[in-house]
Tab-separated table of C-alpha atoms in Angstrom:
chain	number	residue	atom	x	y	z
A	1	MET	CA	-88.094	14.438	-31.664
A	2	LYS	CA	-85.489	16.556	-29.872
A	3	ALA	CA	-81.868	15.441	-29.948
A	4	TYR	CA	-79.910	16.760	-26.949
A	5	PHE	CA	-76.556	15.096	-27.081
A	6	PHE	CA	-74.900	12.024	-28.423
A	7	ILE	CA	-71.454	10.673	-27.681
A	8	PHE	CA	-69.995	7.631	-29.381
A	9	PHE	CA	-66.544	6.110	-29.182
A	10	PHE	CA	-64.871	4.174	-31.977
A	11	THR	CA	-61.235	3.158	-31.968
A	12	LEU	CA	-59.144	4.008	-34.993
A	13	PHE	CA	-55.895	2.268	-35.700
A	14	SER	CA	-52.706	2.632	-37.620
A	15	PHE	CA	-49.692	0.476	-38.357
A	16	SER	CA	-46.154	1.348	-39.328
A	17	ILE	CA	-45.442	-1.706	-41.497
A	18	PHE	CA	-45.389	-0.994	-45.208
A	19	ALA	CA	-47.056	-3.292	-47.705
A	20	GLN	CA	-45.245	-4.333	-50.875
A	21	PHE	CA	-48.177	-3.997	-53.231
A	22	SER	CA	-50.245	-1.214	-54.727
A	23	SER	CA	-53.637	-0.451	-56.216
A	24	LYS	CA	-54.635	0.225	-59.799
A	25	VAL	CA	-57.620	1.575	-61.721
A	26	GLU	CA	-57.834	-0.876	-64.631
A	27	LYS	CA	-59.421	-0.324	-68.008
A	28	SER	CA	-61.070	-3.747	-68.073
A	29	SER	CA	-62.776	-3.208	-64.717
A	30	GLU	CA	-64.092	0.276	-65.521
A	31	LEU	CA	-65.216	-0.839	-68.975
A	32	VAL	CA	-67.208	-3.866	-67.790
A	33	SER	CA	-68.844	-1.946	-64.924
A	34	ILE	CA	-69.884	0.867	-67.281
A	35	VAL	CA	-71.444	-1.694	-69.627
A	36	PHE	CA	-73.478	-3.220	-66.807
A	37	ARG	CA	-74.547	0.266	-65.739
A	38	LEU	CA	-75.817	0.906	-69.261
A	39	ALA	CA	-77.583	-2.470	-69.099
A	40	GLU	CA	-79.321	-1.210	-65.920
A	41	ALA	CA	-77.952	-3.898	-63.617
A	42	LYS	CA	-79.073	-2.477	-60.268
A	43	GLU	CA	-75.839	-3.291	-58.412
A	44	TYR	CA	-73.898	-1.259	-60.992
A	45	VAL	CA	-76.277	1.693	-61.054
A	46	ASN	CA	-75.188	4.181	-58.407
A	47	ASN	CA	-74.273	7.844	-58.133
A	48	ASN	CA	-71.766	7.806	-55.298
A	49	LEU	CA	-69.134	9.746	-57.261
A	50	VAL	CA	-71.488	12.309	-58.773
A	51	ASP	CA	-69.054	14.145	-61.057
A	52	TYR	CA	-67.453	10.993	-62.414
A	53	ILE	CA	-70.761	9.193	-62.946
A	54	ASN	CA	-72.150	12.235	-64.748
A	55	ASP	CA	-69.169	12.039	-67.103
A	56	VAL	CA	-69.858	8.323	-67.633
A	57	ASP	CA	-73.480	8.971	-68.548
A	58	GLN	CA	-72.695	11.912	-70.804
A	59	HIS	CA	-70.041	9.995	-72.705
A	60	PHE	CA	-71.679	6.566	-73.017
A	61	SER	CA	-75.448	7.148	-73.010
A	62	ALA	CA	-75.401	7.564	-76.800
A	63	TYR	CA	-74.256	3.930	-77.097
A	64	LYS	CA	-77.043	2.268	-75.098
A	65	ASP	CA	-78.380	0.829	-78.370
A	66	HIS	CA	-75.157	-1.011	-79.117
A	67	PRO	CA	-75.741	-4.810	-79.526
A	68	LEU	CA	-73.517	-5.414	-76.495
A	69	ILE	CA	-76.033	-3.758	-74.158
A	70	SER	CA	-78.996	-5.853	-75.306
A	71	TYR	CA	-76.799	-8.981	-75.189
A	72	THR	CA	-75.716	-8.084	-71.644
A	73	LYS	CA	-79.345	-7.669	-70.543
A	74	GLU	CA	-80.270	-11.028	-72.067
A	75	PHE	CA	-77.175	-12.696	-70.668
A	76	ARG	CA	-77.848	-11.279	-67.211
A	77	GLU	CA	-81.535	-12.237	-67.144
A	78	ARG	CA	-81.067	-15.739	-68.534
A	79	TYR	CA	-78.114	-16.741	-66.375
A	80	GLN	CA	-78.499	-14.410	-63.369
A	81	VAL	CA	-75.098	-12.841	-64.005
A	82	GLY	CA	-74.332	-10.005	-61.619
A	83	TYR	CA	-72.385	-8.790	-58.600
A	84	GLY	CA	-69.170	-10.808	-58.174
A	85	SER	CA	-69.489	-12.687	-61.455
A	86	VAL	CA	-69.300	-9.363	-63.300
A	87	ALA	CA	-66.186	-8.423	-61.332
A	88	PHE	CA	-64.797	-11.857	-62.150
A	89	LEU	CA	-65.447	-11.292	-65.852
A	90	SER	CA	-63.464	-8.064	-65.738
A	91	ARG	CA	-60.423	-10.016	-64.487
A	92	VAL	CA	-60.342	-12.582	-67.310
A	93	ILE	CA	-60.171	-9.980	-70.079
A	94	ILE	CA	-57.440	-7.535	-71.049
A	95	VAL	CA	-57.466	-4.243	-72.917
A	96	ARG	CA	-54.350	-3.986	-75.030
A	97	ASP	CA	-53.332	-2.226	-78.236
A	98	GLY	CA	-56.795	-0.800	-78.768
A	99	LYS	CA	-58.554	-4.182	-78.473
A	100	VAL	CA	-60.397	-6.217	-75.852
A	101	ALA	CA	-59.549	-9.920	-75.598
A	102	LEU	CA	-59.517	-12.858	-73.209
A	103	ASP	CA	-56.325	-12.945	-71.164
A	104	PRO	CA	-54.256	-15.783	-72.711
A	105	LYS	CA	-52.635	-16.599	-69.357
A	106	ILE	CA	-55.950	-17.335	-67.611
A	107	ASP	CA	-57.690	-20.716	-67.669
A	108	ILE	CA	-61.206	-19.702	-68.702
A	109	ILE	CA	-62.669	-23.195	-68.196
A	110	ASN	CA	-61.475	-23.530	-64.590
A	111	ASN	CA	-62.554	-19.987	-63.839
A	112	VAL	CA	-66.224	-20.650	-64.630
A	113	VAL	CA	-68.193	-19.077	-61.788
A	114	ASP	CA	-71.217	-21.356	-62.017
A	115	GLU	CA	-73.243	-23.322	-64.524
A	116	SER	CA	-74.497	-20.127	-66.149
A	117	TRP	CA	-71.097	-19.484	-67.653
A	118	SER	CA	-69.681	-21.135	-70.739
A	119	GLU	CA	-66.564	-20.295	-72.707
A	120	GLU	CA	-68.704	-19.576	-75.754
A	121	ALA	CA	-70.856	-17.094	-73.844
A	122	VAL	CA	-67.780	-15.306	-72.521
A	123	GLN	CA	-66.222	-15.186	-75.987
A	124	GLU	CA	-69.382	-13.671	-77.473
A	125	PHE	CA	-69.466	-11.052	-74.718
A	126	VAL	CA	-65.807	-10.168	-75.290
A	127	TYR	CA	-66.300	-9.951	-79.076
A	128	LEU	CA	-69.118	-7.424	-78.635
A	129	LEU	CA	-67.242	-5.654	-75.847
A	130	SER	CA	-64.280	-5.055	-78.127
A	131	ASP	CA	-66.549	-3.474	-80.728
A	132	PHE	CA	-68.211	-1.315	-78.069
A	133	TYR	CA	-64.795	-0.261	-76.739
A	134	THR	CA	-63.837	1.057	-80.177
A	135	LYS	CA	-67.109	2.678	-81.226
A	136	ALA	CA	-67.750	4.318	-77.841
A	137	ASN	CA	-64.175	5.653	-77.815
A	138	PHE	CA	-63.523	4.270	-74.353
A	139	GLU	CA	-59.814	5.027	-74.610
A	140	SER	CA	-60.569	8.745	-74.889
A	141	PHE	CA	-62.806	8.639	-71.824
A	142	PHE	CA	-60.192	6.753	-69.785
A	143	SER	CA	-57.379	9.113	-70.797
A	144	LYS	CA	-59.491	12.139	-69.885
A	145	HIS	CA	-59.744	10.873	-66.295
A	146	GLU	CA	-56.137	9.764	-65.885
A	147	SER	CA	-55.419	12.408	-63.241
A	148	LEU	CA	-58.444	11.332	-61.188
A	149	TYR	CA	-57.349	7.696	-61.365
A	150	THR	CA	-53.812	8.538	-60.282
A	151	GLN	CA	-54.968	10.562	-57.282
A	152	THR	CA	-57.338	7.763	-56.293
A	153	GLU	CA	-54.578	5.161	-56.478
A	154	MET	CA	-52.263	7.290	-54.346
A	155	ARG	CA	-54.929	7.625	-51.660
A	156	LEU	CA	-55.675	3.918	-51.469
A	157	ASP	CA	-51.966	3.060	-51.518
A	158	LYS	CA	-51.555	5.034	-48.293
A	159	VAL	CA	-54.126	2.710	-46.717
A	160	LEU	CA	-52.483	-0.403	-48.184
A	161	SER	CA	-49.144	0.620	-46.657
A	162	LYS	CA	-50.642	0.001	-43.200
A	163	ILE	CA	-51.269	-3.719	-43.796
A	164	ASP	CA	-48.774	-6.078	-42.130
A	165	THR	CA	-47.990	-8.373	-45.062
A	166	ALA	CA	-45.467	-10.439	-43.068
A	167	TRP	CA	-48.219	-11.690	-40.767
A	168	PHE	CA	-49.830	-13.784	-43.513
A	169	GLY	CA	-46.704	-15.841	-44.131
A	170	ALA	CA	-46.106	-16.393	-40.421
A	171	PHE	CA	-49.720	-17.380	-39.738
A	172	PHE	CA	-50.508	-19.499	-42.806
A	173	GLY	CA	-47.058	-20.679	-43.822
A	174	ASP	CA	-47.465	-19.476	-47.409
A	175	PRO	CA	-45.978	-16.283	-48.872
A	176	PHE	CA	-48.199	-13.243	-49.142
A	177	GLY	CA	-47.350	-12.873	-52.821
A	178	ASP	CA	-48.495	-9.915	-54.865
A	179	PRO	CA	-52.295	-9.647	-54.654
A	180	PHE	CA	-54.079	-7.347	-57.059
A	181	VAL	CA	-56.106	-4.467	-55.648
A	182	VAL	CA	-58.263	-2.936	-58.354
A	183	ILE	CA	-60.141	0.296	-57.717
A	184	ASN	CA	-63.463	0.595	-59.510
A	185	LEU	CA	-65.061	4.036	-59.530
A	186	CYS	CA	-68.399	2.675	-60.779
A	187	ASN	CA	-68.923	-0.001	-58.126
A	188	GLY	CA	-70.208	2.220	-55.335
A	189	VAL	CA	-70.467	0.282	-52.073
A	190	SER	CA	-69.672	-3.106	-53.636
A	191	ASN	CA	-66.340	-4.851	-53.060
A	192	TYR	CA	-65.308	-8.281	-54.318
A	193	GLY	CA	-62.575	-10.755	-53.399
A	194	LEU	CA	-61.399	-12.991	-56.246
A	195	THR	CA	-59.056	-15.903	-56.861
A	196	ILE	CA	-58.084	-16.513	-60.493
A	197	SER	CA	-56.729	-19.806	-61.917
A	198	ASN	CA	-53.993	-19.526	-64.517
A	199	LYS	CA	-53.107	-22.004	-67.280
A	200	ASP	CA	-49.759	-22.771	-65.621
A	201	ASN	CA	-51.684	-24.056	-62.548
A	202	SER	CA	-50.757	-21.004	-60.503
A	203	THR	CA	-53.339	-18.685	-58.992
A	204	SER	CA	-53.607	-14.954	-58.459
A	205	TYR	CA	-55.801	-13.351	-55.863
A	206	GLY	CA	-56.950	-9.978	-54.670
A	207	ALA	CA	-59.885	-7.624	-54.436
A	208	ILE	CA	-61.881	-5.090	-56.410
A	209	ILE	CA	-62.689	-2.062	-54.262
A	210	GLY	CA	-65.617	0.268	-54.888
A	211	CYS	CA	-65.670	3.996	-54.132
A	212	THR	CA	-68.326	5.809	-52.116
A	213	SER	CA	-66.991	9.029	-50.598
A	214	PRO	CA	-65.556	11.812	-52.780
A	215	ASP	CA	-63.968	14.969	-51.435
A	216	SER	CA	-64.929	18.446	-52.644
A	217	LEU	CA	-62.896	17.884	-55.827
A	218	GLY	CA	-64.611	14.576	-56.599
A	219	VAL	CA	-61.629	12.393	-55.656
A	220	PRO	CA	-62.561	9.258	-53.636
A	221	VAL	CA	-61.616	9.163	-49.966
A	222	PHE	CA	-60.829	5.798	-48.316
A	223	ASP	CA	-61.519	5.142	-44.639
A	224	SER	CA	-58.835	2.800	-43.301
A	225	THR	CA	-61.167	1.509	-40.558
A	226	ARG	CA	-63.409	0.137	-43.326
A	227	ILE	CA	-60.938	-0.739	-46.071
A	228	ILE	CA	-58.289	-2.561	-44.022
A	229	PRO	CA	-60.714	-5.056	-42.396
A	230	LEU	CA	-62.268	-5.640	-45.813
A	231	LEU	CA	-58.930	-6.334	-47.507
A	232	VAL	CA	-57.567	-8.473	-44.681
A	233	HIS	CA	-60.753	-10.554	-44.874
A	234	GLU	CA	-60.479	-10.990	-48.635
A	235	PHE	CA	-56.755	-11.790	-48.511
A	236	CYS	CA	-57.343	-14.383	-45.782
A	237	HIS	CA	-59.845	-16.145	-48.071
A	238	HIS	CA	-56.955	-16.991	-50.392
A	239	PHE	CA	-55.172	-18.850	-47.581
A	240	SER	CA	-58.071	-20.266	-45.562
A	241	ASN	CA	-60.288	-21.590	-48.365
A	242	PRO	CA	-57.833	-24.378	-49.306
A	243	LEU	CA	-57.743	-25.500	-45.657
A	244	VAL	CA	-61.529	-25.779	-45.629
A	245	ALA	CA	-61.525	-27.631	-48.952
A	246	GLU	CA	-58.940	-30.123	-47.684
A	247	ASN	CA	-61.191	-30.961	-44.730
A	248	ALA	CA	-64.572	-30.644	-46.452
A	249	GLU	CA	-65.566	-34.244	-45.803
A	250	ILE	CA	-65.394	-33.641	-42.051
A	251	LEU	CA	-66.549	-30.024	-41.965
A	252	GLN	CA	-69.617	-30.255	-44.203
A	253	PRO	CA	-71.681	-32.483	-41.842
A	254	ILE	CA	-70.797	-30.087	-39.000
A	255	ALA	CA	-72.031	-27.126	-41.039
A	256	GLU	CA	-75.288	-28.909	-41.826
A	257	LYS	CA	-75.890	-29.471	-38.088
A	258	ILE	CA	-75.222	-25.804	-37.274
A	259	PHE	CA	-77.140	-24.189	-40.113
A	260	PRO	CA	-80.765	-24.592	-38.843
A	261	PHE	CA	-79.895	-22.802	-35.594
A	262	VAL	CA	-78.573	-19.634	-37.276
A	263	GLU	CA	-80.285	-19.707	-40.662
A	264	ASP	CA	-82.399	-16.641	-39.833
A	265	LYS	CA	-79.244	-14.584	-39.213
A	266	LEU	CA	-77.213	-15.978	-42.113
A	267	ARG	CA	-79.745	-15.624	-44.934
A	268	PRO	CA	-79.980	-11.795	-44.836
A	269	LYS	CA	-76.177	-11.765	-45.198
A	270	ALA	CA	-76.409	-13.878	-48.392
A	271	TYR	CA	-75.297	-17.076	-46.636
A	272	GLY	CA	-78.387	-19.077	-47.460
A	273	HIS	CA	-76.814	-22.541	-47.556
A	274	PRO	CA	-74.756	-24.680	-45.132
A	275	ASP	CA	-71.906	-24.657	-47.671
A	276	ALA	CA	-71.146	-21.049	-46.714
A	277	ILE	CA	-70.683	-21.647	-42.986
A	278	MET	CA	-67.214	-23.194	-42.840
A	279	PRO	CA	-65.436	-21.016	-45.428
A	280	GLU	CA	-66.814	-17.886	-43.767
A	281	SER	CA	-66.252	-19.121	-40.228
A	282	PHE	CA	-62.621	-19.954	-41.019
A	283	VAL	CA	-61.843	-16.735	-42.862
A	284	ARG	CA	-63.433	-14.571	-40.168
A	285	MET	CA	-61.446	-16.395	-37.505
A	286	CYS	CA	-58.223	-15.724	-39.417
A	287	ALA	CA	-59.037	-12.051	-40.007
A	288	ASN	CA	-59.814	-11.626	-36.311
A	289	ALA	CA	-56.480	-13.252	-35.442
A	290	TYR	CA	-54.792	-10.600	-37.576
A	291	PHE	CA	-56.390	-7.759	-35.618
A	292	GLU	CA	-55.954	-9.378	-32.209
A	293	GLN	CA	-52.164	-9.120	-32.576
A	294	PHE	CA	-52.348	-5.332	-32.284
A	295	PRO	CA	-53.102	-3.311	-29.118
A	296	ILE	CA	-56.317	-1.930	-30.576
A	297	ASN	CA	-60.032	-2.544	-30.185
A	298	MET	CA	-60.827	-3.201	-33.856
A	299	ALA	CA	-61.043	-6.978	-33.248
A	300	GLU	CA	-63.891	-6.421	-30.779
A	301	HIS	CA	-65.934	-4.526	-33.351
A	302	ILE	CA	-65.330	-7.136	-36.032
A	303	ILE	CA	-66.197	-10.062	-33.742
A	304	LYS	CA	-69.429	-8.325	-32.800
A	305	ASN	CA	-70.348	-7.994	-36.457
A	306	ASP	CA	-69.503	-11.663	-36.986
A	307	GLU	CA	-71.881	-12.623	-34.185
A	308	LEU	CA	-74.631	-10.384	-35.529
A	309	SER	CA	-74.146	-11.995	-38.962
A	310	GLY	CA	-74.886	-15.435	-37.505
A	311	PHE	CA	-71.458	-16.690	-36.484
A	312	ILE	CA	-72.449	-16.587	-32.836
A	313	TRP	CA	-69.639	-18.922	-31.767
A	314	MET	CA	-66.911	-16.559	-32.984
A	315	ARG	CA	-65.929	-15.012	-29.653
A	316	ASN	CA	-65.487	-18.411	-28.026
A	317	LYS	CA	-63.701	-19.699	-31.118
A	318	MET	CA	-61.172	-16.878	-30.858
A	319	ARG	CA	-60.486	-17.873	-27.243
A	320	PHE	CA	-59.890	-21.430	-28.414
A	321	LEU	CA	-57.536	-20.190	-31.150
A	322	LYS	CA	-55.207	-18.854	-28.447
A	323	ASN	CA	-54.131	-22.481	-28.011
A	324	PHE	CA	-52.612	-22.135	-31.464
A	325	THR	CA	-50.933	-18.783	-30.868
A	326	ASN	CA	-49.593	-19.930	-27.481
A	327	ASN	CA	-48.103	-23.159	-28.879
A	328	ARG	CA	-46.449	-22.149	-32.126
A	329	SER	CA	-43.560	-24.553	-31.510
A	330	LEU	CA	-46.086	-27.404	-31.779
A	331	TYR	CA	-48.113	-25.745	-34.548
A	332	PRO	CA	-45.749	-23.821	-36.868
A	333	THR	CA	-48.626	-22.722	-39.122
A	334	LEU	CA	-52.409	-22.820	-39.027
A	335	ARG	CA	-52.568	-25.968	-41.206
A	336	TYR	CA	-51.125	-28.017	-38.324
A	337	PHE	CA	-53.850	-26.751	-35.989
A	338	VAL	CA	-56.826	-27.376	-38.306
A	339	PRO	CA	-57.659	-30.814	-36.754
A	340	GLN	CA	-58.132	-29.067	-33.405
A	341	ILE	CA	-60.353	-26.404	-34.967
A	342	THR	CA	-62.389	-29.116	-36.676
A	343	ALA	CA	-62.887	-30.919	-33.360
A	344	TYR	CA	-63.860	-27.639	-31.717
A	345	MET	CA	-66.475	-26.857	-34.388
A	346	ASN	CA	-67.897	-30.361	-33.954
A	347	SER	CA	-68.380	-29.564	-30.265
A	348	VAL	CA	-70.066	-26.272	-31.197
A	349	ALA	CA	-72.475	-28.151	-33.479
A	350	ASP	CA	-73.370	-30.553	-30.657
A	351	ASN	CA	-74.104	-27.673	-28.281
A	352	MET	CA	-75.804	-25.069	-30.454
A	353	GLU	CA	-78.727	-24.585	-28.054
A	354	MET	CA	-76.308	-23.546	-25.300
A	355	GLU	CA	-74.423	-21.328	-27.770
A	356	LEU	CA	-77.701	-19.539	-28.546
A	357	GLN	CA	-78.532	-19.110	-24.872
A	358	GLU	CA	-75.116	-17.667	-24.135
A	359	TYR	CA	-75.392	-15.344	-27.110
A	360	ALA	CA	-78.769	-14.025	-25.906
A	361	LEU	CA	-77.243	-13.112	-22.542
A	362	LYS	CA	-74.804	-10.736	-24.260
A	363	THR	CA	-77.632	-8.305	-25.026
A	364	PRO	CA	-77.626	-5.668	-22.245
A	365	ARG	CA	-80.738	-4.176	-20.659
A	366	VAL	CA	-81.546	-1.501	-18.093
A	367	ILE	CA	-82.309	-3.242	-14.798
A	368	ALA	CA	-82.793	-0.187	-12.561
A	369	ILE	CA	-82.795	3.580	-12.709
A	370	PHE	CA	-82.870	6.390	-10.147
A	371	PRO	CA	-85.162	8.242	-10.151
A	372	GLU	CA	-87.384	5.263	-10.941
A	373	VAL	CA	-89.612	5.574	-14.013
A	374	ASN	CA	-92.869	7.464	-13.315
A	375	SER	CA	-91.733	8.354	-9.796
A	376	GLU	CA	-91.657	11.711	-8.012
A	377	VAL	CA	-88.367	12.918	-6.600
A	378	GLU	CA	-86.863	15.920	-4.842
A	379	SER	CA	-85.536	18.561	-7.232
A	380	THR	CA	-82.303	18.738	-5.225
A	381	ILE	CA	-80.916	15.421	-6.493
A	382	LYS	CA	-77.815	15.908	-8.602
A	383	GLU	CA	-77.433	12.496	-10.209
A	384	ILE	CA	-79.419	10.187	-12.442
A	385	ARG	CA	-78.061	6.630	-12.133
A	386	ILE	CA	-78.786	3.982	-14.746
A	387	ASP	CA	-77.912	0.350	-13.932
A	388	PHE	CA	-77.306	-2.196	-16.703
A	389	SER	CA	-77.419	-5.976	-16.633
A	390	GLN	CA	-73.763	-6.298	-17.596
A	391	ALA	CA	-70.552	-4.350	-18.006
A	392	MET	CA	-70.914	-1.793	-20.774
A	393	TRP	CA	-68.744	-0.314	-23.483
A	394	THR	CA	-68.353	3.207	-22.176
A	395	SER	CA	-70.222	5.090	-24.849
A	396	SER	CA	-73.593	6.725	-24.320
A	397	GLY	CA	-76.287	8.772	-25.945
A	398	ILE	CA	-79.376	10.622	-24.765
A	399	MET	CA	-82.323	11.658	-26.914
A	400	GLY	CA	-85.112	14.060	-25.952
A	401	SER	CA	-88.569	12.765	-25.115
A	402	GLU	CA	-91.205	12.605	-27.820
A	403	ASP	CA	-93.671	13.845	-25.194
A	404	GLU	CA	-93.762	17.624	-25.696
A	405	ASP	CA	-94.962	18.081	-22.094
A	406	ARG	CA	-91.735	16.684	-20.716
A	407	LEU	CA	-88.494	18.620	-20.426
A	408	ALA	CA	-85.049	17.223	-20.867
A	409	PRO	CA	-83.082	17.499	-17.619
A	410	ASP	CA	-80.343	20.090	-17.554
A	411	PHE	CA	-77.414	17.719	-18.042
A	412	THR	CA	-74.429	19.588	-16.678
A	413	GLY	CA	-71.932	17.347	-18.458
A	414	GLU	CA	-69.656	17.771	-15.463
A	415	MET	CA	-68.135	14.549	-14.185
A	416	ASP	CA	-70.561	12.253	-16.022
A	417	SER	CA	-69.037	8.852	-15.476
A	418	TRP	CA	-69.345	5.106	-15.364
A	419	SER	CA	-68.970	3.070	-12.192
A	420	GLU	CA	-65.783	1.060	-11.744
A	421	ASP	CA	-67.492	-2.154	-12.896
A	422	ARG	CA	-68.969	-0.272	-15.908
A	423	LYS	CA	-72.489	-1.342	-15.017
A	424	THR	CA	-73.805	2.061	-13.880
A	425	LEU	CA	-73.943	5.283	-15.881
A	426	ILE	CA	-73.947	8.374	-13.671
A	427	LEU	CA	-75.373	11.561	-15.200
A	428	ARG	CA	-75.002	14.911	-13.383
A	429	VAL	CA	-78.115	17.115	-13.608
A	430	ASN	CA	-79.713	20.326	-12.372
A	431	LEU	CA	-83.482	20.008	-11.840
A	432	ASP	CA	-86.259	22.509	-11.109
A	433	LYS	CA	-89.202	22.065	-8.759
A	434	GLY	CA	-92.547	20.830	-10.041
A	435	LYS	CA	-91.413	19.783	-13.507
A	436	ARG	CA	-92.094	16.722	-15.658
A	437	TYR	CA	-88.891	15.343	-17.146
A	438	GLY	CA	-88.270	12.786	-19.847
A	439	PHE	CA	-85.645	11.412	-22.192
A	440	TYR	CA	-84.736	8.054	-23.653
A	441	LEU	CA	-81.691	5.901	-24.239
A	442	PRO	CA	-81.495	4.867	-27.923
A	443	PHE	CA	-80.632	1.187	-28.279
A	444	TYR	CA	-77.807	1.854	-30.727
A	445	ALA	CA	-75.949	4.179	-28.351
A	446	PHE	CA	-75.501	1.632	-25.559
A	447	SER	CA	-73.608	-1.590	-26.004
A	448	SER	CA	-72.085	-4.158	-23.694
A	449	MET	CA	-68.382	-4.843	-23.371
A	450	TYR	CA	-69.014	-7.388	-26.153
A	451	LEU	CA	-70.370	-4.495	-28.251
A	452	HIS	CA	-73.888	-5.898	-28.382
A	453	ASN	CA	-76.471	-3.107	-28.421
A	454	MET	CA	-79.573	-2.986	-26.273
A	455	LYS	CA	-82.505	-4.744	-27.897
A	456	GLU	CA	-84.724	-1.646	-27.817
A	457	ASP	CA	-84.880	1.985	-26.674
A	458	PHE	CA	-85.409	2.652	-22.977
A	459	GLU	CA	-87.604	5.603	-21.955
A	460	VAL	CA	-87.031	7.554	-18.733
A	461	LYS	CA	-89.895	9.580	-17.191
A	462	PHE	CA	-90.172	11.212	-13.774
A	463	GLN	CA	-91.243	14.434	-12.110
A	464	THR	CA	-89.999	16.648	-9.307
A	465	LYS	CA	-91.920	17.700	-6.211
């Protein structure tokens, strides 16, 4: 397949408001992730940071026969412990004075993730972990990489400084607080948001961020267009989840009505039960409200991803939420507006068939093209015009034909443009007489103003007289 040119537009963003919190590489997080790597837990086996992971394997592979590793394998298989529950475990332990122990401030009982956990099981894990920590000389390994950890923290802190922390208090009515942001160099693509219950009835919240992209020196690089939406989403969970819980009796029947209509989209995203709909719908709404306050296009991209994930009502829900933002004197914080949101979601549930129909119409398609497919045209034409069913996001891409007998037109690149209504792409070309031409429009390169891609590739074929 011949690739001729590809142009894609994506809006970056930046803010000038500085956050009052910072990131940290923590011993407990690195230690637990390394143990689950040695136990061959697939979500903790990755090689994104090649140099660092090589150091991990070289240092710790000699301790794969430690009783902790076999216990971890058994524990994982019997109780299906993995992913976020492992991250959670790393937050309830501390490494201090050369020992590993349960954090005395944290309420272990109320922090049980699911029925697989018991305090006894956690205590046994921590007892073995402390022995592993000593015998594997973890402290030496951690100290050896102190410079790498510091550089990584400094890079992520630059991203954190762009988050508008004041917005959370104004929107939710509760202070932003001091969320933890833990960097884990062994987590790869995985990121986890956590809320921890303390014995004094307070809670702490935050996120554990994985690392995927090192620079030439092996130091992780953080893309703000990926990290900031992720963190805003996870921080919003801390504020929105209690609102959902307070209204669960009303919201749960609504979720159960909605679920069958979008189950096929939700399940691949790990939302395989109606219980997930309302917490995720609320938190995504709040995160989108954060990005809609800025003169950027990030909110459009996030809403599109929400729709593709199964929350097909999200765009309309954000329009409805403007009644909150436009009437803040009546609704000082989001809690006051929740009854209206609940009523709105009940209406969505009663009209899911129409929601699905409207969603389907957001997928653009080519409705006409000049020269028409398989037609013959004069070689003197200077434009190829492609008409779409709806206004398009003005990005485009052209790929060469898979038919070796067809040439790609000589795209001049001069004054290629979209019509004023953004429904017609105009490509300037130079053509020769008696030639067979062909190219195709890849589905992923063309999206509507709602950022929905075409359903499939569209092939263009014609010949000149």
